[in-house]
mmCIF file of C-alpha atoms and ligand atoms in Angstrom:
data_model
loop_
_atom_site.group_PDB
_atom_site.id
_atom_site.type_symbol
_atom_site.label_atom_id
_atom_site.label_comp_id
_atom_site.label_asym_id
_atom_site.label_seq_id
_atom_site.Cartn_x
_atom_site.Cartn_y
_atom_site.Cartn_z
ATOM 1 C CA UNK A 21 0.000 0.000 0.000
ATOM 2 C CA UNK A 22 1.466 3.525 -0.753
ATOM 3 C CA UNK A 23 1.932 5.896 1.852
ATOM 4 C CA UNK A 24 1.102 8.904 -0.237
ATOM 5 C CA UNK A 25 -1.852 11.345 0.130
ATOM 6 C CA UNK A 26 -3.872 11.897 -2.361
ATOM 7 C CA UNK A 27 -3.661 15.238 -3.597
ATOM 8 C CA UNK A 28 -6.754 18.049 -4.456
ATOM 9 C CA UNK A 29 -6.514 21.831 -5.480
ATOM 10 C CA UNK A 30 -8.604 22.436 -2.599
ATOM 11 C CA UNK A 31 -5.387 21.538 -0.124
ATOM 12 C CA UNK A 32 -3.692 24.676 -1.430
ATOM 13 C CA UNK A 33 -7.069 26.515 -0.069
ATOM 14 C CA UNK A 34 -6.179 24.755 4.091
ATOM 15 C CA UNK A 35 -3.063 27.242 4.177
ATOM 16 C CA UNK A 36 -3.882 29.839 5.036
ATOM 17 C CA UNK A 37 -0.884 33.044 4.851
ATOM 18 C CA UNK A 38 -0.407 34.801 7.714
ATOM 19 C CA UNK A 39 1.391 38.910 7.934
ATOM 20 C CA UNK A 40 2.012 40.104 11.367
ATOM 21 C CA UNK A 41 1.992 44.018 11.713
ATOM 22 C CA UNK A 42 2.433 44.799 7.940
ATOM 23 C CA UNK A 43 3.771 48.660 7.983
ATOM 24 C CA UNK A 44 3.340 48.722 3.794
ATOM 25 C CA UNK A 45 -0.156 47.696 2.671
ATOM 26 C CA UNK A 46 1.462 47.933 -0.986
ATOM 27 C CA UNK A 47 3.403 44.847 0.031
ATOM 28 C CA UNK A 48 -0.495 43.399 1.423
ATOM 29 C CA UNK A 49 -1.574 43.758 -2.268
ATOM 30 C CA UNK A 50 1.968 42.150 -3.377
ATOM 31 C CA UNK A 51 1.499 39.526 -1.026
ATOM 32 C CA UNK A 52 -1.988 38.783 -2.436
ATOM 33 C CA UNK A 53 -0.863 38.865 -5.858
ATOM 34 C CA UNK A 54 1.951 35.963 -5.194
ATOM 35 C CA UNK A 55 -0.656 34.063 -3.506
ATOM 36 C CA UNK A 56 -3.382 33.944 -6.219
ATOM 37 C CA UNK A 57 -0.455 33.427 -9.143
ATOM 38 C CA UNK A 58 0.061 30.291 -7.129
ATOM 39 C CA UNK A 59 -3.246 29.454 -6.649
ATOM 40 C CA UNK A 60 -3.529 30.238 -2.788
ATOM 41 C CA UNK A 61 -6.456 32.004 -1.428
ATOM 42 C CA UNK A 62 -6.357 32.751 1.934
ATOM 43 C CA UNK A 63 -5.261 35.684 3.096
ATOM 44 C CA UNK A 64 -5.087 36.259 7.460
ATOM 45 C CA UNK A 65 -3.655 39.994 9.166
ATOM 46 C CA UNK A 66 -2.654 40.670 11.989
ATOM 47 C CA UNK A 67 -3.472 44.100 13.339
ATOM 48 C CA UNK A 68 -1.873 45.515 9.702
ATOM 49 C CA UNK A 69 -1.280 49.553 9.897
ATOM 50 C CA UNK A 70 -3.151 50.097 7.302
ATOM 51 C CA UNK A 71 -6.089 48.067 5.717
ATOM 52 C CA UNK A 72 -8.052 48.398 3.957
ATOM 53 C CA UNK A 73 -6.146 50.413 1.235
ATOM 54 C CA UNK A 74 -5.961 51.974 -2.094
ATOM 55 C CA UNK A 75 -2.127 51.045 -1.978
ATOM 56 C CA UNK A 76 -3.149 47.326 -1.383
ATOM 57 C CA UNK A 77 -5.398 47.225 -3.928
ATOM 58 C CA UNK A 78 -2.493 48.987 -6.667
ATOM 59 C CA UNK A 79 -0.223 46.541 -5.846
ATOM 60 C CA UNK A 80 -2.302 43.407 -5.555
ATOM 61 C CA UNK A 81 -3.065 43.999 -9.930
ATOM 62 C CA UNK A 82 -6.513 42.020 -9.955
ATOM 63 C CA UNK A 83 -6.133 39.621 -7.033
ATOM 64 C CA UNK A 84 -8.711 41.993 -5.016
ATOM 65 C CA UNK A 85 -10.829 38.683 -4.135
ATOM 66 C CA UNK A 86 -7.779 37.735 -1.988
ATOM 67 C CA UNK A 87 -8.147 41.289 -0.505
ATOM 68 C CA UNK A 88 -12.117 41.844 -0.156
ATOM 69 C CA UNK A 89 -11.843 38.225 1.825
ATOM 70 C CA UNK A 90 -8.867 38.394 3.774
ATOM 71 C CA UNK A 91 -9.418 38.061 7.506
ATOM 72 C CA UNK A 92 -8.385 40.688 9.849
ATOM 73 C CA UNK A 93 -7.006 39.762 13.112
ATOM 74 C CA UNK A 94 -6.147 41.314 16.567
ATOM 75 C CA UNK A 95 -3.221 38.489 17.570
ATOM 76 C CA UNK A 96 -1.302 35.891 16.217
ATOM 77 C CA UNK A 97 -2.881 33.423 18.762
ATOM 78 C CA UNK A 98 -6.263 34.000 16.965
ATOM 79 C CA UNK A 99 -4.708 33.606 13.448
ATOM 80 C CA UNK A 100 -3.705 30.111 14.142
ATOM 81 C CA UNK A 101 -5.962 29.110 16.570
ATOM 82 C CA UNK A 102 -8.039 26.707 13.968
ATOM 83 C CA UNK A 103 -4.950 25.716 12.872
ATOM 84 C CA UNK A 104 -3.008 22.053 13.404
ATOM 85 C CA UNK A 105 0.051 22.915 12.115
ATOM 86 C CA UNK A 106 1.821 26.479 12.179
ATOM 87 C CA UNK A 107 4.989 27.540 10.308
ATOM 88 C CA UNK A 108 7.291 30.871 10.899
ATOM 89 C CA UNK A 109 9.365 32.295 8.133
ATOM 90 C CA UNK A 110 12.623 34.154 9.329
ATOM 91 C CA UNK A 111 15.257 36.421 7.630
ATOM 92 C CA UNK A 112 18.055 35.496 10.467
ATOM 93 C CA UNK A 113 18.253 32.092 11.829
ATOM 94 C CA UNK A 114 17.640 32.512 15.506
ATOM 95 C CA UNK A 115 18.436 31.559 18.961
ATOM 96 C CA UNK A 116 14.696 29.703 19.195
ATOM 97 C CA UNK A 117 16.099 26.363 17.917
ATOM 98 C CA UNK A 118 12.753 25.284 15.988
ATOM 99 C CA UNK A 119 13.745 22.785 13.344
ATOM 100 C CA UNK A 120 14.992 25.137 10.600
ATOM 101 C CA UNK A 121 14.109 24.186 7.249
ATOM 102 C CA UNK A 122 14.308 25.846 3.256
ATOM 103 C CA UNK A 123 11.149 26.253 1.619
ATOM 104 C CA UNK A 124 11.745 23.594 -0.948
ATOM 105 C CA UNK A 125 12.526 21.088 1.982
ATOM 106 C CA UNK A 126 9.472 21.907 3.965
ATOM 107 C CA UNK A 127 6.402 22.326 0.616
ATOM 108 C CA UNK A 128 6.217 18.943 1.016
ATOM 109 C CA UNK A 129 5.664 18.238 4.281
ATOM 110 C CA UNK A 130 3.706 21.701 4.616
ATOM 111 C CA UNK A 131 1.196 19.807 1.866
ATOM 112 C CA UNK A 132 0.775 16.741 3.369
ATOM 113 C CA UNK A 133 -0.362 18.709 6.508
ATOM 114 C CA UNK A 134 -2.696 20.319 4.725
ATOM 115 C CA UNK A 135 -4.086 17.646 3.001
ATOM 116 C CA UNK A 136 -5.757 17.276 6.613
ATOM 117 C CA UNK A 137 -6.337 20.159 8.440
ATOM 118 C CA UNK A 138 -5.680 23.984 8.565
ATOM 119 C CA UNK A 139 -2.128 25.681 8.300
ATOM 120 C CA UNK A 140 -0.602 28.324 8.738
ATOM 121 C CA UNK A 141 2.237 29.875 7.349
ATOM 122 C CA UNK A 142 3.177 33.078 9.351
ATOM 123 C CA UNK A 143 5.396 36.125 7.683
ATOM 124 C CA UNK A 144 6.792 39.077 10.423
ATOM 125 C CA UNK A 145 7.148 43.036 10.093
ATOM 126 C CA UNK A 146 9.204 44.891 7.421
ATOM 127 C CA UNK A 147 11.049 45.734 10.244
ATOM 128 C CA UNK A 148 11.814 43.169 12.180
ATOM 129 C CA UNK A 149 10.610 39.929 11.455
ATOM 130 C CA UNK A 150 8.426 37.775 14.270
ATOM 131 C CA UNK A 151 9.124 37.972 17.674
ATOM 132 C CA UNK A 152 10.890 35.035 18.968
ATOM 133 C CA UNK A 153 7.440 34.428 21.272
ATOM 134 C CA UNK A 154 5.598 34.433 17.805
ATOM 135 C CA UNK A 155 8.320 31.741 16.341
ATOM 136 C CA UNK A 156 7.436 29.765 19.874
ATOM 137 C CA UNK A 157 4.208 29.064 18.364
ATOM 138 C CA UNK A 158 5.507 27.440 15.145
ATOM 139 C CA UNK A 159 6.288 24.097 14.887
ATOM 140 C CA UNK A 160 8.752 24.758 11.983
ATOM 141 C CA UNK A 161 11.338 27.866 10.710
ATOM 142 C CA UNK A 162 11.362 28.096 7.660
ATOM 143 C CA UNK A 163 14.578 30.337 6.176
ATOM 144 C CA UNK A 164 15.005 31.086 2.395
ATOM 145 C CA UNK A 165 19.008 30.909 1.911
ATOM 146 C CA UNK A 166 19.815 34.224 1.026
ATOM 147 C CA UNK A 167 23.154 35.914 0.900
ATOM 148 C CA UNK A 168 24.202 35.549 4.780
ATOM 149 C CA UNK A 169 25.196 39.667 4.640
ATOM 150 C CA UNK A 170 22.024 40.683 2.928
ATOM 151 C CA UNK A 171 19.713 38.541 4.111
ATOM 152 C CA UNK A 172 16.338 39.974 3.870
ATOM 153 C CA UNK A 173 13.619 39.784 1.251
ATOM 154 C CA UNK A 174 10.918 41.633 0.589
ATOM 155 C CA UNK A 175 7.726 41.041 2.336
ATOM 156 C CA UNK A 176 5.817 40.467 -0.849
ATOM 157 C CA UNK A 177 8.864 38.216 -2.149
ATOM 158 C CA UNK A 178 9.175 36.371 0.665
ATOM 159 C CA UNK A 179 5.299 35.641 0.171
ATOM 160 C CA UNK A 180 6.272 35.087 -3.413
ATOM 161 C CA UNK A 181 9.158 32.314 -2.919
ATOM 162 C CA UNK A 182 7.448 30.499 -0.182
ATOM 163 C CA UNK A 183 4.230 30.123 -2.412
ATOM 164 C CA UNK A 184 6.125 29.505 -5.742
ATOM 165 C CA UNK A 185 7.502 26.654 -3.766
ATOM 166 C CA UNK A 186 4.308 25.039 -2.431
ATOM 167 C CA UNK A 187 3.181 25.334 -5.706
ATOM 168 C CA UNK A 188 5.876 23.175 -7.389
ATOM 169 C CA UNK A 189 5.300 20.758 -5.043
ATOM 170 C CA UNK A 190 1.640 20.716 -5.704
ATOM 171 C CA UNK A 191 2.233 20.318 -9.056
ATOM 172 C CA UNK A 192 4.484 17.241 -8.311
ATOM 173 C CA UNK A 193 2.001 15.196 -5.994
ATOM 174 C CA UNK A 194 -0.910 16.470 -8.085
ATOM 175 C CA UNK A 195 0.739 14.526 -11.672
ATOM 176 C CA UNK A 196 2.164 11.683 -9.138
ATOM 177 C CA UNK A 197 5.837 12.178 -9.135
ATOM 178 C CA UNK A 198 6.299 13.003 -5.652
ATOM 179 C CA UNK A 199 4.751 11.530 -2.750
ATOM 180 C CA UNK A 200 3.502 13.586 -0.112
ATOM 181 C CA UNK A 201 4.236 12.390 3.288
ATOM 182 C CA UNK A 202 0.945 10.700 4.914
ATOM 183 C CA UNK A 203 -0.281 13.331 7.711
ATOM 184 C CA UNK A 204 -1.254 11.879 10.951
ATOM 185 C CA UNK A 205 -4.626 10.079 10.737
ATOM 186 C CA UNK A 206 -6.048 10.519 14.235
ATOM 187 C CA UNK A 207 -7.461 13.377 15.975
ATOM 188 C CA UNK A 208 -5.171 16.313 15.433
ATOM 189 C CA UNK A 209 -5.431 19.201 18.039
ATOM 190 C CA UNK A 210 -5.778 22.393 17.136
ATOM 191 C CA UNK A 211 -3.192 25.418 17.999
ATOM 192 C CA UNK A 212 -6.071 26.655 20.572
ATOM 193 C CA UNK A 213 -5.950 23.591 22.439
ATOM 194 C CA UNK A 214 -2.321 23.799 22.482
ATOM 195 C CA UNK A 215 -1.978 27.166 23.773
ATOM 196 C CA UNK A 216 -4.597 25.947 26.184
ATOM 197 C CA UNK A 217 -2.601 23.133 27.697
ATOM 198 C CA UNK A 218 0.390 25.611 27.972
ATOM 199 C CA UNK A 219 -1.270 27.516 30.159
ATOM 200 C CA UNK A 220 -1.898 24.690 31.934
ATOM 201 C CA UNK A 221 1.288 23.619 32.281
ATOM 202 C CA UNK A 222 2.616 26.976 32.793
ATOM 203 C CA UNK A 223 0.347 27.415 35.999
ATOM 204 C CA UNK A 224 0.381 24.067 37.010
ATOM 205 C CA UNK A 225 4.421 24.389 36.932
ATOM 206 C CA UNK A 226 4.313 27.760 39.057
ATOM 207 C CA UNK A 227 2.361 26.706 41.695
ATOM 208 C CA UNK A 228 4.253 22.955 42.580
ATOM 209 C CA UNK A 229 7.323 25.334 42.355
ATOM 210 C CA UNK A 230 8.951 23.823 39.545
ATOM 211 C CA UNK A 231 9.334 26.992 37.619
ATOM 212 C CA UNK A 232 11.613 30.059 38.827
ATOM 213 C CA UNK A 233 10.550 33.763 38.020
ATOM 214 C CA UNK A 234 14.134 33.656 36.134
ATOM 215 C CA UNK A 235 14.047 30.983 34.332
ATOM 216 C CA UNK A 236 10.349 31.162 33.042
ATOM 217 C CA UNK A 237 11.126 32.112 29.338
ATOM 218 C CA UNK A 238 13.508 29.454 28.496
ATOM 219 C CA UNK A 239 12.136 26.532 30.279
ATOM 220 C CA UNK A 240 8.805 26.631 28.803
ATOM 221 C CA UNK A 241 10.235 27.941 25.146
ATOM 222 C CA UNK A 242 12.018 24.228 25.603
ATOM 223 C CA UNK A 243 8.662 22.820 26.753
ATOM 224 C CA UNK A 244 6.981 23.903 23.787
ATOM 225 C CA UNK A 245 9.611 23.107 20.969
ATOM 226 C CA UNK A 246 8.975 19.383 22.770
ATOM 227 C CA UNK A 247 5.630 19.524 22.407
ATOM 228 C CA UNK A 248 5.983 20.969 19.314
ATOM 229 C CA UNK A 249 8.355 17.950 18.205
ATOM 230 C CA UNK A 250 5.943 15.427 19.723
ATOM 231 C CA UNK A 251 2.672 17.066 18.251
ATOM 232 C CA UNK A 252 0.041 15.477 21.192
ATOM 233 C CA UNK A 253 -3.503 14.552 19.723
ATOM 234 C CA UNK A 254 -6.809 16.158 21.282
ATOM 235 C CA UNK A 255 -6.752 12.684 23.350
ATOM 236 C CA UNK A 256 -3.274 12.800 24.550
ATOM 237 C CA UNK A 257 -3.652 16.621 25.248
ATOM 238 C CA UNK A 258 -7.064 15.749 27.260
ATOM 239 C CA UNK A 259 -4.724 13.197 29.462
ATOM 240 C CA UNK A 260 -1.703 14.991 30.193
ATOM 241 C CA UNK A 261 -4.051 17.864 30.664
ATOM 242 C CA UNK A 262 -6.113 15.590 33.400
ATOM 243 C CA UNK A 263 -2.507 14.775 34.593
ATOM 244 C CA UNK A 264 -2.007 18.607 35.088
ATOM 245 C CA UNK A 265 -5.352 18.833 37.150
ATOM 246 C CA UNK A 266 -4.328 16.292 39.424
ATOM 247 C CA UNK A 267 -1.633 17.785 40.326
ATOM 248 C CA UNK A 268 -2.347 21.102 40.761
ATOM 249 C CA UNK A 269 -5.449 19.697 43.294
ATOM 250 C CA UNK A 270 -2.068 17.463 45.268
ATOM 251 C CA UNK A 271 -0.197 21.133 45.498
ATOM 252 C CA UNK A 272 -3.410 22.634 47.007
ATOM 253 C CA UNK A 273 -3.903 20.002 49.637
ATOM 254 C CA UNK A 274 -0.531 19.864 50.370
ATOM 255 C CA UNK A 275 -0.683 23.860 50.356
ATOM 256 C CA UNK A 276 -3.344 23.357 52.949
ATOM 257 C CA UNK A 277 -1.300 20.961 55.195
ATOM 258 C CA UNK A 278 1.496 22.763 55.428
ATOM 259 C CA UNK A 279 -0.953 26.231 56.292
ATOM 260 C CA UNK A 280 -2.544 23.776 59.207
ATOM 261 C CA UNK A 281 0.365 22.440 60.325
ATOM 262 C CA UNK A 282 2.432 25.936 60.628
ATOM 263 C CA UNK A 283 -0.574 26.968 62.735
ATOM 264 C CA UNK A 284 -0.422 23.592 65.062
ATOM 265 C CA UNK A 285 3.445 24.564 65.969
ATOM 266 C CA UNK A 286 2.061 28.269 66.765
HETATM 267 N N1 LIG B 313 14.463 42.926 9.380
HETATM 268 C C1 LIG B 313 13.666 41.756 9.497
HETATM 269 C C2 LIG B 313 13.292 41.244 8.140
HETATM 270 C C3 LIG B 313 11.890 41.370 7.909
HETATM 271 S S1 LIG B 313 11.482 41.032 6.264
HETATM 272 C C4 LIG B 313 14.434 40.662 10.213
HETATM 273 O O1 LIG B 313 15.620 40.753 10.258
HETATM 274 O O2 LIG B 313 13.816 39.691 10.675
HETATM 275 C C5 LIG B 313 9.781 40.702 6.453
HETATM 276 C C6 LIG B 313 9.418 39.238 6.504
HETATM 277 O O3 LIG B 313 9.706 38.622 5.237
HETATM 278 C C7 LIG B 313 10.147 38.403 7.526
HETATM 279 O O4 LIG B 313 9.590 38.534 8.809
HETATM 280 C C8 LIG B 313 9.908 37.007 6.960
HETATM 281 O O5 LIG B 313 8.597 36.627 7.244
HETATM 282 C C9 LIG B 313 10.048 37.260 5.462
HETATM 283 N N2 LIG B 313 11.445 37.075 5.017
HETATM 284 C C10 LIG B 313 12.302 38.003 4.560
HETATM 285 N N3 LIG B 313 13.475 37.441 4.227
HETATM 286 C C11 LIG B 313 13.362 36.125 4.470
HETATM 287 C C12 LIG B 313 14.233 35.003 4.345
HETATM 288 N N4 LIG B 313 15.472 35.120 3.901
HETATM 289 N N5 LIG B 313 13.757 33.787 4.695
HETATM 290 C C13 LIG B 313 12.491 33.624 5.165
HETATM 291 N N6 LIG B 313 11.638 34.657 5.311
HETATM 292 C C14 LIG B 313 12.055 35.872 4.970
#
């Protein structure tokens, strides 16, 4: 039996392109118009400067659908949150050690997730890229491998080369020459359960005392890339969350103990 996925336009329409913050909204419309050339069609900002716009619409030369439907967003968390599989895009390879990848390496892979859920495929500011709390919520970097002392593209050609890529590979699995690689069958969870559970832990970890004020940041930007790595179902999220509640109830009652036993020695 193969292990490939069978392949439908509509798989280009799960990914969904993501622009934090955009500054330009000519590079919006230039963004829009590498999606549709590609044959992508959804379009997701976050908080952009300025949108709607006559400059978006100059720039995006006919792909105004992309713009007239494009979602507007107040955070990244709400961008993603229907969304099983999430992807950052980064001029400088940073100190967030996601798995780093090139676009060509990662189309595939990006397509087979796709071929079963949403995903998301996030771009950062003209200025200065994603946050490395924004890259926390991808489960793959994804750097194009540009001259190391001039390494940033354009918004709008970043948008370009990442889509020009999922497109080739499209065209691959859709005449058969490539297979994709299968996505997970069972019952993916989405990024809002995620960032659910990592509150969870996050609180859970705080009160049994595990987590120091300064080390906070860097133990659970470790936690997540695990989790990210591992990629827990709803059913496995559901159990370690239970795991989580029991817990926190043992820290209370032992909270308690310790509050009634102080006041025995008084
Ligand atoms: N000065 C910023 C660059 C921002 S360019 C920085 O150093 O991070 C705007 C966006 O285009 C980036 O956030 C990223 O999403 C995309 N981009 C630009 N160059 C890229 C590259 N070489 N590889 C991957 N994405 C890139």
């Amino acid at each position: 039996m193969s292990d490939s996925v069978a392949i439908e336009p509509s798989v280009l329409d799960n990914i969904s392109i993501v622009l934090i913050n955009t500054t330009h909204p000519g590079n919006i419309g230039a963004a829009a118009r590498a999606m549709k050339t590609m044959g992508l069609s959804k379009l997701v900002l976050v908080e952009p400067h300025e949108f709607p716009s006559g400059k978006a619409y100059a720039l995006a030369s006919g792909a105004d659908d992309l713009l007239a439907n494009a979602r507007v967003v107040s955070t990244l968390e709400e961008a993603v949150a229907d969304c099983h599989f999430v992807v950052g895009t980064s001029a400088r390879v940073r100190g967030v050690s996601l798995p780093l990848v090139d676009p060509r390496a990662c189309a595939g892979q990006i397509l087979g997730e796709a071929s079963s859920g949403r995903i998301a495929l996030v771009f950062g500011r003209e200025d200065r890229g994603m946050t490395n709390e924004e890259l926390q919520m991808c489960h793959l970097q994804v750097h194009v491998p540009t001259n190391p002392d001039f390494s940033s593209l354009n918004l709008g050609s970043a948008v370009q080369v990442m889509t020009y890529e999922l497109r080739m590979a499209w065209l691959a699995a859709s005449q058969g020459e490539v297979p994709l690689p299968s996505p997970r069958a069972h019952d993916l969870a989405s990024q809002d359960d995620v960032e659910r559970f990592y509150e969870h832990l996050y609180k859970t970890l705080v009160q049994i005392g595990f987590l120091e004020h300064s080390s906070h940041e860097k133990i659970m930007a470790k936690l997540r890339r695990m989790y990210g790595r591992i990629r827990p179902d709803r059913v496995e999220l559901n159990i370690l969350r239970g795991i989580l509640s029991e817990t926190g109830k043992c820290a209370e009652k032992a909270g308690r103990l310790e509050a009634s036993g102080s006041d025995l020695e008084k």
